[in-house]
Amino acid sequence: MSQRRKEVISFILSELKPKGPIFTPFNMITAPIILIGLIIIAIRFFKGLGAVTNLSQEFPWGLWIAFDVMTGVPWAGGAFCLCFAVYVAHFEKYRPILRAAILSGLLGYSFYAGALVLDLGRWWNAFNPFIGNKFGFQSALWLVAIHFLLYTICEFIEFLPVVAEWLNFQRFKRFLHSIALPVIILGITLSTLHQAGLGALVLMAKGKIHPLWWSEFTPVLFFIQSIFGGIAMVIFEGSITHRVFSYRIPQEIHEKHYSILIGLARGCAGALFAYLVLKILMFIHVYGWNYVISKIGIWYLVEVVGFGFLPLFMLVSGARNEAINLIKIAALMAMIGVAISRFNYVFIAYKWYLPLSERYFPSWMEIWVTATVVLTEIWVLRWIINRMPVYAVEKEEE
């Protein structure tokens, strides 16, 4: 074994050691949750979905689909938005947070889309769409599956320069930068297609989705949601990491933080405005006023007005007046709005005509596993930021 290889292995082993106190309140609370969640996941794989979930033939989509896939994927859309802004539109202002956005997107797809395997009855067939056993070129579900895989690979390649810099692989890093642009363009294209592809899955359930939520434009709505939802996540997550990991962030990025948030707020507001315009057109097209005077109609107004128009006004006002706290609150509300919208397709709008006694409600174990996925992602995110140069200022020649 060469000396260089020994040095790399020794360095990696040293980095695996904790870099701070182990028995912190966060660790003490989250570690047992993750441990119990892993036990529940093991039970699910050995005894089947029925042992831990309330899913049925009538309601095959549950909390894991609603949150991990339908909600987590648009929240991870900030990566392709920032890549487009920096590499295609040449908005260099956002380059300091590009690596963090890519990391967030990579972890989001790895954990949330990866958690889709938990929801598959025959999970051992999960790789069939990828190995060619059963290609379904005309299937929206196949499109989503193959694009999930390809886009996750693209995001991994986009993040590899950070790993190469961490391990001091300069030659490999230069090679990665030479292929960055085509990989990023491919990633943006794939993300556009599968974000809309999630909406295409809804199109096939026309008779089962409430008219207020079903439309031929649902794939377009899903794509636009991934833009403002992804940017909102960048604002929200960036605000937290800027405070929690301030010791890892260079002063140059600290000084640009507020300016970056204001710019992101403008972009988020623009996408949210386009989404709401299309939503209004859909409402008029289906004569939505015939449905709003009902419980489900009122809930629709809560989604669109309370977590659509309200955060839009807050984002516009916050960007105009440079009110950073208002922008952060609005971003959180926009994220919640995306979650409510996606949850509605699974819990509310789907088979809305059935009585409550026949509808699906997640079991406590489904909720626990969802919390496990989120907390595990946070642990991995913390580990990477504390070790790798995620917030390092890139040199001009790169």
mmCIF file of C-alpha atoms in Angstrom:
data_model
loop_
_atom_site.group_PDB
_atom_site.id
_atom_site.type_symbol
_atom_site.label_atom_id
_atom_site.label_comp_id
_atom_site.label_asym_id
_atom_site.label_seq_id
_atom_site.Cartn_x
_atom_site.Cartn_y
_atom_site.Cartn_z
ATOM 1 C CA MET A 1 0.000 0.000 0.000
ATOM 2 C CA SER A 2 1.403 3.383 -1.007
ATOM 3 C CA GLN A 3 2.222 6.037 1.550
ATOM 4 C CA ARG A 4 -0.400 8.397 0.108
ATOM 5 C CA ARG A 5 -3.133 5.774 0.445
ATOM 6 C CA LYS A 6 -2.139 5.106 4.042
ATOM 7 C CA GLU A 7 -2.324 8.822 4.786
ATOM 8 C CA VAL A 8 -5.819 9.081 3.288
ATOM 9 C CA ILE A 9 -7.100 6.071 5.235
ATOM 10 C CA SER A 10 -5.553 7.399 8.439
ATOM 11 C CA PHE A 11 -7.128 10.815 7.812
ATOM 12 C CA ILE A 12 -10.587 9.340 7.196
ATOM 13 C CA LEU A 13 -10.369 7.217 10.346
ATOM 14 C CA SER A 14 -9.398 10.280 12.368
ATOM 15 C CA GLU A 15 -12.352 12.193 10.919
ATOM 16 C CA LEU A 16 -14.768 9.471 12.051
ATOM 17 C CA LYS A 17 -14.071 10.404 15.657
ATOM 18 C CA PRO A 18 -16.524 12.793 17.368
ATOM 19 C CA LYS A 19 -15.488 16.444 17.153
ATOM 20 C CA GLY A 20 -17.455 17.641 20.146
ATOM 21 C CA PRO A 21 -19.365 16.530 23.234
ATOM 22 C CA ILE A 22 -21.297 13.291 22.730
ATOM 23 C CA PHE A 23 -23.914 13.605 25.464
ATOM 24 C CA THR A 24 -25.588 16.786 24.253
ATOM 25 C CA PRO A 25 -29.362 17.373 24.652
ATOM 26 C CA PHE A 26 -29.872 16.953 20.895
ATOM 27 C CA ASN A 27 -27.980 13.650 20.800
ATOM 28 C CA MET A 28 -29.665 12.312 23.938
ATOM 29 C CA ILE A 29 -33.133 13.014 22.529
ATOM 30 C CA THR A 30 -32.640 11.981 18.911
ATOM 31 C CA ALA A 31 -30.446 8.883 19.327
ATOM 32 C CA PRO A 32 -33.172 6.775 21.044
ATOM 33 C CA ILE A 33 -35.714 7.919 18.437
ATOM 34 C CA ILE A 34 -33.421 6.787 15.613
ATOM 35 C CA LEU A 35 -32.638 3.482 17.352
ATOM 36 C CA ILE A 36 -36.319 2.623 17.871
ATOM 37 C CA GLY A 37 -37.048 3.728 14.312
ATOM 38 C CA LEU A 38 -34.425 1.322 12.967
ATOM 39 C CA ILE A 39 -36.069 -1.498 14.920
ATOM 40 C CA ILE A 40 -39.462 -0.620 13.395
ATOM 41 C CA ILE A 41 -37.889 -0.562 9.919
ATOM 42 C CA ALA A 42 -36.427 -4.027 10.548
ATOM 43 C CA ILE A 43 -39.877 -5.287 11.585
ATOM 44 C CA ARG A 44 -41.348 -3.783 8.431
ATOM 45 C CA PHE A 45 -38.868 -5.646 6.211
ATOM 46 C CA PHE A 46 -39.223 -8.976 8.012
ATOM 47 C CA LYS A 47 -42.987 -8.980 8.673
ATOM 48 C CA GLY A 48 -44.324 -6.763 5.898
ATOM 49 C CA LEU A 49 -46.159 -3.445 5.637
ATOM 50 C CA GLY A 50 -49.185 -4.671 7.569
ATOM 51 C CA ALA A 51 -47.121 -5.124 10.719
ATOM 52 C CA VAL A 52 -46.307 -1.424 11.085
ATOM 53 C CA THR A 53 -48.648 0.577 8.797
ATOM 54 C CA ASN A 54 -52.359 1.206 8.277
ATOM 55 C CA LEU A 55 -52.061 0.931 4.497
ATOM 56 C CA SER A 56 -54.591 -1.101 2.523
ATOM 57 C CA GLN A 57 -55.574 -1.940 -1.042
ATOM 58 C CA GLU A 58 -57.939 1.059 -1.003
ATOM 59 C CA PHE A 59 -55.262 3.412 0.368
ATOM 60 C CA PRO A 60 -51.874 2.180 -0.900
ATOM 61 C CA TRP A 61 -50.262 5.607 -0.458
ATOM 62 C CA GLY A 62 -49.640 6.690 3.103
ATOM 63 C CA LEU A 63 -47.484 8.970 5.224
ATOM 64 C CA TRP A 64 -44.204 7.676 3.817
ATOM 65 C CA ILE A 65 -45.265 8.600 0.287
ATOM 66 C CA ALA A 66 -46.912 11.876 1.356
ATOM 67 C CA PHE A 67 -43.934 13.176 3.326
ATOM 68 C CA ASP A 68 -40.795 11.354 2.222
ATOM 69 C CA VAL A 69 -41.507 11.535 -1.521
ATOM 70 C CA MET A 70 -44.331 13.954 -2.327
ATOM 71 C CA THR A 71 -43.073 16.600 0.143
ATOM 72 C CA GLY A 72 -39.375 15.844 0.597
ATOM 73 C CA VAL A 73 -38.586 15.875 -3.127
ATOM 74 C CA PRO A 74 -39.868 19.434 -3.824
ATOM 75 C CA TRP A 75 -38.166 20.637 -0.636
ATOM 76 C CA ALA A 76 -34.919 19.293 -2.115
ATOM 77 C CA GLY A 77 -35.497 21.316 -5.295
ATOM 78 C CA GLY A 78 -33.275 24.136 -4.082
ATOM 79 C CA ALA A 79 -30.239 22.317 -5.486
ATOM 80 C CA PHE A 80 -31.302 22.458 -9.127
ATOM 81 C CA CYS A 81 -32.594 26.029 -8.673
ATOM 82 C CA LEU A 82 -29.250 27.262 -7.315
ATOM 83 C CA CYS A 83 -27.297 25.301 -9.933
ATOM 84 C CA PHE A 84 -29.355 26.973 -12.656
ATOM 85 C CA ALA A 85 -28.857 30.395 -11.058
ATOM 86 C CA VAL A 86 -25.068 30.050 -10.761
ATOM 87 C CA TYR A 87 -24.003 27.945 -13.738
ATOM 88 C CA VAL A 88 -26.636 28.862 -16.342
ATOM 89 C CA ALA A 89 -27.837 32.355 -15.377
ATOM 90 C CA HIS A 90 -24.392 33.302 -13.948
ATOM 91 C CA PHE A 91 -25.727 34.830 -10.735
ATOM 92 C CA GLU A 92 -22.386 34.562 -8.910
ATOM 93 C CA LYS A 93 -23.978 36.162 -5.874
ATOM 94 C CA TYR A 94 -25.338 32.748 -4.869
ATOM 95 C CA ARG A 95 -22.153 30.715 -5.365
ATOM 96 C CA PRO A 96 -21.207 30.879 -1.640
ATOM 97 C CA ILE A 97 -24.274 28.792 -0.729
ATOM 98 C CA LEU A 98 -24.254 26.520 -3.786
ATOM 99 C CA ARG A 99 -22.360 23.689 -2.106
ATOM 100 C CA ALA A 100 -24.712 23.734 0.874
ATOM 101 C CA ALA A 101 -27.745 23.669 -1.437
ATOM 102 C CA ILE A 102 -26.320 20.716 -3.375
ATOM 103 C CA LEU A 103 -25.599 18.871 -0.119
ATOM 104 C CA SER A 104 -29.146 19.518 1.083
ATOM 105 C CA GLY A 105 -30.559 18.255 -2.202
ATOM 106 C CA LEU A 106 -28.319 15.184 -2.236
ATOM 107 C CA LEU A 107 -29.302 14.200 1.293
ATOM 108 C CA GLY A 108 -32.945 14.964 0.572
ATOM 109 C CA TYR A 109 -33.035 12.628 -2.406
ATOM 110 C CA SER A 110 -30.912 9.978 -0.718
ATOM 111 C CA PHE A 111 -33.111 9.823 2.376
ATOM 112 C CA TYR A 112 -36.579 10.880 1.240
ATOM 113 C CA ALA A 113 -36.646 9.230 -2.181
ATOM 114 C CA GLY A 114 -34.624 6.347 -0.749
ATOM 115 C CA ALA A 115 -37.291 5.890 1.926
ATOM 116 C CA LEU A 116 -39.653 5.023 -0.925
ATOM 117 C CA VAL A 117 -38.284 1.486 -0.638
ATOM 118 C CA LEU A 118 -40.003 1.239 2.752
ATOM 119 C CA ASP A 119 -43.368 1.736 1.076
ATOM 120 C CA LEU A 120 -42.910 -0.958 -1.571
ATOM 121 C CA GLY A 121 -44.707 -4.207 -0.843
ATOM 122 C CA ARG A 122 -42.141 -6.237 -2.790
ATOM 123 C CA TRP A 123 -39.161 -4.090 -1.931
ATOM 124 C CA TRP A 124 -36.723 -6.644 -3.342
ATOM 125 C CA ASN A 125 -38.000 -5.698 -6.820
ATOM 126 C CA ALA A 126 -37.068 -2.038 -6.337
ATOM 127 C CA PHE A 127 -34.196 -2.230 -8.822
ATOM 128 C CA ASN A 128 -36.228 -3.736 -11.661
ATOM 129 C CA PRO A 129 -36.761 -0.393 -13.447
ATOM 130 C CA PHE A 130 -33.004 0.223 -13.389
ATOM 131 C CA ILE A 131 -31.594 -3.157 -14.440
ATOM 132 C CA GLY A 132 -33.972 -3.635 -17.365
ATOM 133 C CA ASN A 133 -36.017 -6.490 -15.941
ATOM 134 C CA LYS A 134 -39.247 -4.615 -16.570
ATOM 135 C CA PHE A 135 -38.854 -1.321 -18.397
ATOM 136 C CA GLY A 136 -42.034 0.699 -18.734
ATOM 137 C CA PHE A 137 -41.116 3.516 -21.073
ATOM 138 C CA GLN A 138 -44.700 4.813 -21.177
ATOM 139 C CA SER A 139 -45.123 4.723 -17.393
ATOM 140 C CA ALA A 140 -45.028 7.935 -15.359
ATOM 141 C CA LEU A 141 -43.952 5.895 -12.345
ATOM 142 C CA TRP A 142 -41.003 4.440 -14.276
ATOM 143 C CA LEU A 143 -40.036 7.950 -15.395
ATOM 144 C CA VAL A 144 -40.055 9.171 -11.798
ATOM 145 C CA ALA A 145 -38.058 6.159 -10.584
ATOM 146 C CA ILE A 146 -35.325 6.292 -13.226
ATOM 147 C CA HIS A 147 -35.024 10.067 -12.946
ATOM 148 C CA PHE A 148 -34.743 9.847 -9.157
ATOM 149 C CA LEU A 149 -31.777 7.525 -9.585
ATOM 150 C CA LEU A 150 -30.080 9.506 -12.355
ATOM 151 C CA TYR A 151 -30.590 12.859 -10.636
ATOM 152 C CA THR A 152 -29.230 11.530 -7.340
ATOM 153 C CA ILE A 153 -26.121 10.369 -9.227
ATOM 154 C CA CYS A 154 -25.809 13.835 -10.789
ATOM 155 C CA GLU A 155 -26.044 15.501 -7.384
ATOM 156 C CA PHE A 156 -23.432 13.117 -6.007
ATOM 157 C CA ILE A 157 -21.057 14.100 -8.835
ATOM 158 C CA GLU A 158 -21.843 17.785 -8.222
ATOM 159 C CA PHE A 159 -20.892 17.376 -4.555
ATOM 160 C CA LEU A 160 -17.769 15.291 -5.208
ATOM 161 C CA PRO A 161 -15.492 18.385 -5.557
ATOM 162 C CA VAL A 162 -16.142 19.055 -1.864
ATOM 163 C CA VAL A 163 -15.066 15.504 -1.009
ATOM 164 C CA ALA A 164 -12.019 15.804 -3.277
ATOM 165 C CA GLU A 165 -11.031 19.060 -1.582
ATOM 166 C CA TRP A 166 -11.544 17.467 1.832
ATOM 167 C CA LEU A 167 -9.212 14.586 0.889
ATOM 168 C CA ASN A 168 -6.819 16.922 -0.981
ATOM 169 C CA PHE A 169 -7.316 15.128 -4.315
ATOM 170 C CA GLN A 170 -6.472 18.157 -6.439
ATOM 171 C CA ARG A 171 -6.149 16.370 -9.787
ATOM 172 C CA PHE A 172 -9.496 14.619 -9.307
ATOM 173 C CA LYS A 173 -11.039 17.914 -8.264
ATOM 174 C CA ARG A 174 -9.875 19.619 -11.470
ATOM 175 C CA PHE A 175 -11.387 16.784 -13.506
ATOM 176 C CA LEU A 176 -14.707 17.146 -11.674
ATOM 177 C CA HIS A 177 -14.784 20.871 -12.392
ATOM 178 C CA SER A 178 -14.148 20.182 -16.077
ATOM 179 C CA ILE A 179 -17.320 18.069 -16.320
ATOM 180 C CA ALA A 180 -19.413 20.164 -13.924
ATOM 181 C CA LEU A 181 -21.437 22.124 -16.491
ATOM 182 C CA PRO A 182 -22.787 19.174 -18.550
ATOM 183 C CA VAL A 183 -23.563 17.222 -15.376
ATOM 184 C CA ILE A 184 -25.426 20.195 -13.915
ATOM 185 C CA ILE A 185 -27.409 20.781 -17.118
ATOM 186 C CA LEU A 186 -28.350 17.093 -17.160
ATOM 187 C CA GLY A 187 -29.348 17.306 -13.500
ATOM 188 C CA ILE A 188 -31.552 20.350 -14.089
ATOM 189 C CA THR A 189 -33.270 18.586 -16.993
ATOM 190 C CA LEU A 190 -33.853 15.412 -14.984
ATOM 191 C CA SER A 191 -35.177 17.370 -12.023
ATOM 192 C CA THR A 192 -37.611 19.275 -14.229
ATOM 193 C CA LEU A 193 -38.982 16.024 -15.623
ATOM 194 C CA HIS A 194 -39.408 14.009 -12.442
ATOM 195 C CA GLN A 195 -40.781 16.906 -10.384
ATOM 196 C CA ALA A 196 -43.518 17.202 -13.003
ATOM 197 C CA GLY A 197 -43.678 13.404 -13.190
ATOM 198 C CA LEU A 198 -44.910 13.242 -9.596
ATOM 199 C CA GLY A 199 -47.833 15.385 -10.698
ATOM 200 C CA ALA A 200 -48.420 13.084 -13.670
ATOM 201 C CA LEU A 201 -49.059 10.245 -11.222
ATOM 202 C CA VAL A 202 -52.021 12.233 -9.888
ATOM 203 C CA LEU A 203 -53.482 12.600 -13.391
ATOM 204 C CA MET A 204 -54.183 8.876 -13.534
ATOM 205 C CA ALA A 205 -56.477 9.073 -10.496
ATOM 206 C CA LYS A 206 -58.916 11.628 -11.926
ATOM 207 C CA GLY A 207 -62.015 9.894 -10.600
ATOM 208 C CA LYS A 208 -60.516 9.589 -7.121
ATOM 209 C CA ILE A 209 -59.150 13.139 -6.670
ATOM 210 C CA HIS A 210 -61.401 16.029 -5.632
ATOM 211 C CA PRO A 211 -61.993 18.495 -8.518
ATOM 212 C CA LEU A 212 -60.409 21.348 -6.536
ATOM 213 C CA TRP A 213 -57.064 19.552 -6.703
ATOM 214 C CA TRP A 214 -57.193 17.667 -9.998
ATOM 215 C CA SER A 215 -56.251 19.419 -13.228
ATOM 216 C CA GLU A 216 -54.437 18.761 -16.490
ATOM 217 C CA PHE A 217 -51.900 21.301 -15.233
ATOM 218 C CA THR A 218 -51.064 19.350 -12.066
ATOM 219 C CA PRO A 219 -47.594 18.324 -13.387
ATOM 220 C CA VAL A 220 -46.799 21.989 -14.082
ATOM 221 C CA LEU A 221 -48.003 22.951 -10.600
ATOM 222 C CA PHE A 222 -45.815 20.267 -9.036
ATOM 223 C CA PHE A 223 -42.791 21.561 -10.936
ATOM 224 C CA ILE A 224 -43.385 25.179 -9.901
ATOM 225 C CA GLN A 225 -43.883 24.028 -6.303
ATOM 226 C CA SER A 226 -40.426 22.456 -6.410
ATOM 227 C CA ILE A 227 -38.984 25.860 -7.363
ATOM 228 C CA PHE A 228 -40.470 28.031 -4.622
ATOM 229 C CA GLY A 229 -40.520 25.136 -2.138
ATOM 230 C CA GLY A 230 -36.856 24.370 -2.820
ATOM 231 C CA ILE A 231 -35.809 28.020 -2.549
ATOM 232 C CA ALA A 232 -37.842 28.368 0.657
ATOM 233 C CA MET A 233 -35.990 25.360 2.076
ATOM 234 C CA VAL A 234 -32.640 26.972 1.159
ATOM 235 C CA ILE A 235 -33.709 30.124 3.028
ATOM 236 C CA PHE A 236 -34.987 28.205 6.057
ATOM 237 C CA GLU A 237 -32.186 25.663 6.297
ATOM 238 C CA GLY A 238 -29.551 28.252 5.435
ATOM 239 C CA SER A 239 -30.751 30.509 8.248
ATOM 240 C CA ILE A 240 -30.424 27.666 10.749
ATOM 241 C CA THR A 241 -27.017 26.445 9.560
ATOM 242 C CA HIS A 242 -25.761 30.038 9.419
ATOM 243 C CA ARG A 243 -26.404 30.266 13.149
ATOM 244 C CA VAL A 244 -25.593 26.714 14.283
ATOM 245 C CA PHE A 245 -22.447 26.279 12.149
ATOM 246 C CA SER A 246 -21.288 29.898 12.202
ATOM 247 C CA TYR A 247 -17.795 28.757 13.238
ATOM 248 C CA ARG A 248 -17.503 26.846 9.939
ATOM 249 C CA ILE A 249 -18.589 29.747 7.718
ATOM 250 C CA PRO A 250 -15.983 32.253 6.429
ATOM 251 C CA GLN A 251 -16.463 35.918 7.250
ATOM 252 C CA GLU A 252 -16.925 36.679 3.541
ATOM 253 C CA ILE A 253 -20.073 34.538 3.442
ATOM 254 C CA HIS A 254 -21.309 35.972 6.756
ATOM 255 C CA GLU A 255 -21.193 39.449 5.249
ATOM 256 C CA LYS A 256 -23.229 38.385 2.196
ATOM 257 C CA HIS A 257 -25.816 36.364 4.127
ATOM 258 C CA TYR A 258 -28.597 38.964 4.307
ATOM 259 C CA SER A 259 -28.105 40.034 0.696
ATOM 260 C CA ILE A 260 -28.357 36.412 -0.437
ATOM 261 C CA LEU A 261 -31.552 35.839 1.577
ATOM 262 C CA ILE A 262 -33.179 38.932 0.065
ATOM 263 C CA GLY A 263 -32.303 37.761 -3.445
ATOM 264 C CA LEU A 264 -33.654 34.280 -2.718
ATOM 265 C CA ALA A 265 -36.849 35.818 -1.338
ATOM 266 C CA ARG A 266 -37.409 37.631 -4.636
ATOM 267 C CA GLY A 267 -36.930 34.412 -6.600
ATOM 268 C CA CYS A 268 -39.196 32.477 -4.255
ATOM 269 C CA ALA A 269 -41.890 35.157 -4.532
ATOM 270 C CA GLY A 270 -41.724 35.109 -8.337
ATOM 271 C CA ALA A 271 -42.226 31.345 -8.520
ATOM 272 C CA LEU A 272 -44.969 31.449 -5.886
ATOM 273 C CA PHE A 273 -46.767 34.178 -7.843
ATOM 274 C CA ALA A 274 -46.682 32.058 -11.023
ATOM 275 C CA TYR A 275 -48.009 29.087 -9.048
ATOM 276 C CA LEU A 276 -50.919 31.054 -7.588
ATOM 277 C CA VAL A 277 -51.882 32.526 -10.969
ATOM 278 C CA LEU A 278 -52.129 29.011 -12.391
ATOM 279 C CA LYS A 279 -53.993 27.882 -9.284
ATOM 280 C CA ILE A 280 -56.581 30.644 -9.792
ATOM 281 C CA LEU A 281 -57.040 29.640 -13.432
ATOM 282 C CA MET A 282 -57.606 26.047 -12.330
ATOM 283 C CA PHE A 283 -60.131 27.206 -9.738
ATOM 284 C CA ILE A 284 -62.101 29.119 -12.363
ATOM 285 C CA HIS A 285 -61.881 26.252 -14.848
ATOM 286 C CA VAL A 286 -63.532 23.734 -12.474
ATOM 287 C CA TYR A 287 -66.061 26.280 -11.156
ATOM 288 C CA GLY A 288 -64.394 26.052 -7.770
ATOM 289 C CA TRP A 289 -66.878 28.392 -6.098
ATOM 290 C CA ASN A 290 -69.330 25.471 -6.171
ATOM 291 C CA TYR A 291 -67.066 23.560 -3.790
ATOM 292 C CA VAL A 292 -65.606 26.158 -1.419
ATOM 293 C CA ILE A 293 -68.720 26.373 0.774
ATOM 294 C CA SER A 294 -67.923 23.062 2.423
ATOM 295 C CA LYS A 295 -65.426 21.648 4.894
ATOM 296 C CA ILE A 296 -63.082 20.452 2.175
ATOM 297 C CA GLY A 297 -63.480 23.764 0.334
ATOM 298 C CA ILE A 298 -62.535 25.718 3.451
ATOM 299 C CA TRP A 299 -59.449 23.554 3.832
ATOM 300 C CA TYR A 300 -58.594 24.315 0.198
ATOM 301 C CA LEU A 301 -58.753 28.032 1.018
ATOM 302 C CA VAL A 302 -56.466 27.484 4.010
ATOM 303 C CA GLU A 303 -53.901 25.914 1.681
ATOM 304 C CA VAL A 304 -54.122 28.512 -1.089
ATOM 305 C CA VAL A 305 -54.796 31.706 0.875
ATOM 306 C CA GLY A 306 -53.199 30.994 4.252
ATOM 307 C CA PHE A 307 -50.067 29.274 2.949
ATOM 308 C CA GLY A 308 -49.980 30.696 -0.573
ATOM 309 C CA PHE A 309 -51.048 34.311 -0.876
ATOM 310 C CA LEU A 310 -50.027 35.235 2.673
ATOM 311 C CA PRO A 311 -46.382 34.075 2.383
ATOM 312 C CA LEU A 312 -46.271 35.700 -1.080
ATOM 313 C CA PHE A 313 -47.149 39.093 0.395
ATOM 314 C CA MET A 314 -44.691 38.509 3.244
ATOM 315 C CA LEU A 315 -41.872 37.608 0.844
ATOM 316 C CA VAL A 316 -42.508 40.676 -1.316
ATOM 317 C CA SER A 317 -42.696 42.941 1.729
ATOM 318 C CA GLY A 318 -39.640 41.343 3.332
ATOM 319 C CA ALA A 319 -37.532 41.686 0.180
ATOM 320 C CA ARG A 320 -38.648 45.282 -0.395
ATOM 321 C CA ASN A 321 -38.055 46.404 3.195
ATOM 322 C CA GLU A 322 -35.072 44.068 3.817
ATOM 323 C CA ALA A 323 -36.950 42.506 6.737
ATOM 324 C CA ILE A 324 -34.913 39.330 7.211
ATOM 325 C CA ASN A 325 -37.052 37.804 9.968
ATOM 326 C CA LEU A 326 -40.186 38.311 7.873
ATOM 327 C CA ILE A 327 -38.484 36.528 4.970
ATOM 328 C CA LYS A 328 -37.565 33.579 7.193
ATOM 329 C CA ILE A 329 -41.132 33.242 8.498
ATOM 330 C CA ALA A 330 -42.543 33.522 4.981
ATOM 331 C CA ALA A 331 -40.134 30.837 3.725
ATOM 332 C CA LEU A 332 -41.255 28.492 6.499
ATOM 333 C CA MET A 333 -44.903 29.165 5.637
ATOM 334 C CA ALA A 334 -44.215 28.479 1.948
ATOM 335 C CA MET A 335 -42.611 25.159 2.905
ATOM 336 C CA ILE A 336 -45.616 24.279 5.050
ATOM 337 C CA GLY A 337 -47.849 25.251 2.133
ATOM 338 C CA VAL A 338 -46.066 22.752 -0.121
ATOM 339 C CA ALA A 339 -46.411 20.065 2.560
ATOM 340 C CA ILE A 340 -50.134 20.783 3.021
ATOM 341 C CA SER A 341 -50.691 20.700 -0.735
ATOM 342 C CA ARG A 342 -48.929 17.357 -1.129
ATOM 343 C CA PHE A 343 -50.583 15.899 1.980
ATOM 344 C CA ASN A 344 -53.956 16.909 0.582
ATOM 345 C CA TYR A 345 -53.416 14.687 -2.452
ATOM 346 C CA VAL A 346 -52.858 11.687 -0.164
ATOM 347 C CA PHE A 347 -55.073 12.332 2.867
ATOM 348 C CA ILE A 348 -57.810 14.809 1.901
ATOM 349 C CA ALA A 349 -58.476 14.978 -1.845
ATOM 350 C CA TYR A 350 -57.947 11.266 -2.483
ATOM 351 C CA LYS A 351 -61.277 9.417 -2.176
ATOM 352 C CA TRP A 352 -62.752 12.428 -0.402
ATOM 353 C CA TYR A 353 -66.225 10.895 -0.722
ATOM 354 C CA LEU A 354 -65.531 8.115 1.789
ATOM 355 C CA PRO A 355 -66.577 8.536 5.454
ATOM 356 C CA LEU A 356 -63.841 9.150 8.003
ATOM 357 C CA SER A 357 -64.237 5.639 9.410
ATOM 358 C CA GLU A 358 -63.086 4.183 6.080
ATOM 359 C CA ARG A 359 -60.222 6.585 5.434
ATOM 360 C CA TYR A 360 -56.513 6.142 6.053
ATOM 361 C CA PHE A 361 -54.708 7.508 9.091
ATOM 362 C CA PRO A 362 -51.030 6.731 9.727
ATOM 363 C CA SER A 363 -50.053 4.498 12.613
ATOM 364 C CA TRP A 364 -47.718 5.722 15.324
ATOM 365 C CA MET A 365 -44.975 3.551 13.853
ATOM 366 C CA GLU A 366 -45.314 5.254 10.445
ATOM 367 C CA ILE A 367 -44.914 8.625 12.151
ATOM 368 C CA TRP A 368 -41.944 7.345 14.151
ATOM 369 C CA VAL A 369 -40.150 6.058 11.044
ATOM 370 C CA THR A 370 -40.711 9.404 9.300
ATOM 371 C CA ALA A 371 -39.128 11.186 12.271
ATOM 372 C CA THR A 372 -36.252 8.698 12.120
ATOM 373 C CA VAL A 373 -35.576 9.511 8.460
ATOM 374 C CA VAL A 374 -35.549 13.266 9.149
ATOM 375 C CA LEU A 375 -33.333 13.032 12.232
ATOM 376 C CA THR A 376 -30.876 10.675 10.550
ATOM 377 C CA GLU A 377 -30.537 13.148 7.683
ATOM 378 C CA ILE A 378 -29.795 15.913 10.209
ATOM 379 C CA TRP A 379 -27.103 13.762 11.835
ATOM 380 C CA VAL A 380 -25.444 13.114 8.470
ATOM 381 C CA LEU A 381 -25.722 16.787 7.502
ATOM 382 C CA ARG A 382 -24.070 17.828 10.769
ATOM 383 C CA TRP A 383 -21.280 15.285 10.341
ATOM 384 C CA ILE A 384 -20.475 16.476 6.811
ATOM 385 C CA ILE A 385 -20.590 20.212 7.578
ATOM 386 C CA ASN A 386 -18.351 19.751 10.623
ATOM 387 C CA ARG A 387 -15.681 18.048 8.500
ATOM 388 C CA MET A 388 -15.909 18.938 4.823
ATOM 389 C CA PRO A 389 -15.398 22.398 3.261
ATOM 390 C CA VAL A 390 -19.090 22.863 2.444
ATOM 391 C CA TYR A 391 -18.935 26.606 3.094
ATOM 392 C CA ALA A 392 -15.414 27.169 1.799
ATOM 393 C CA VAL A 393 -15.021 30.083 -0.623
ATOM 394 C CA GLU A 394 -14.041 28.635 -4.000
ATOM 395 C CA LYS A 395 -11.039 30.099 -5.760
ATOM 396 C CA GLU A 396 -11.509 31.982 -9.019
ATOM 397 C CA GLU A 397 -9.691 29.434 -11.150
ATOM 398 C CA GLU A 398 -12.231 26.820 -10.140
#
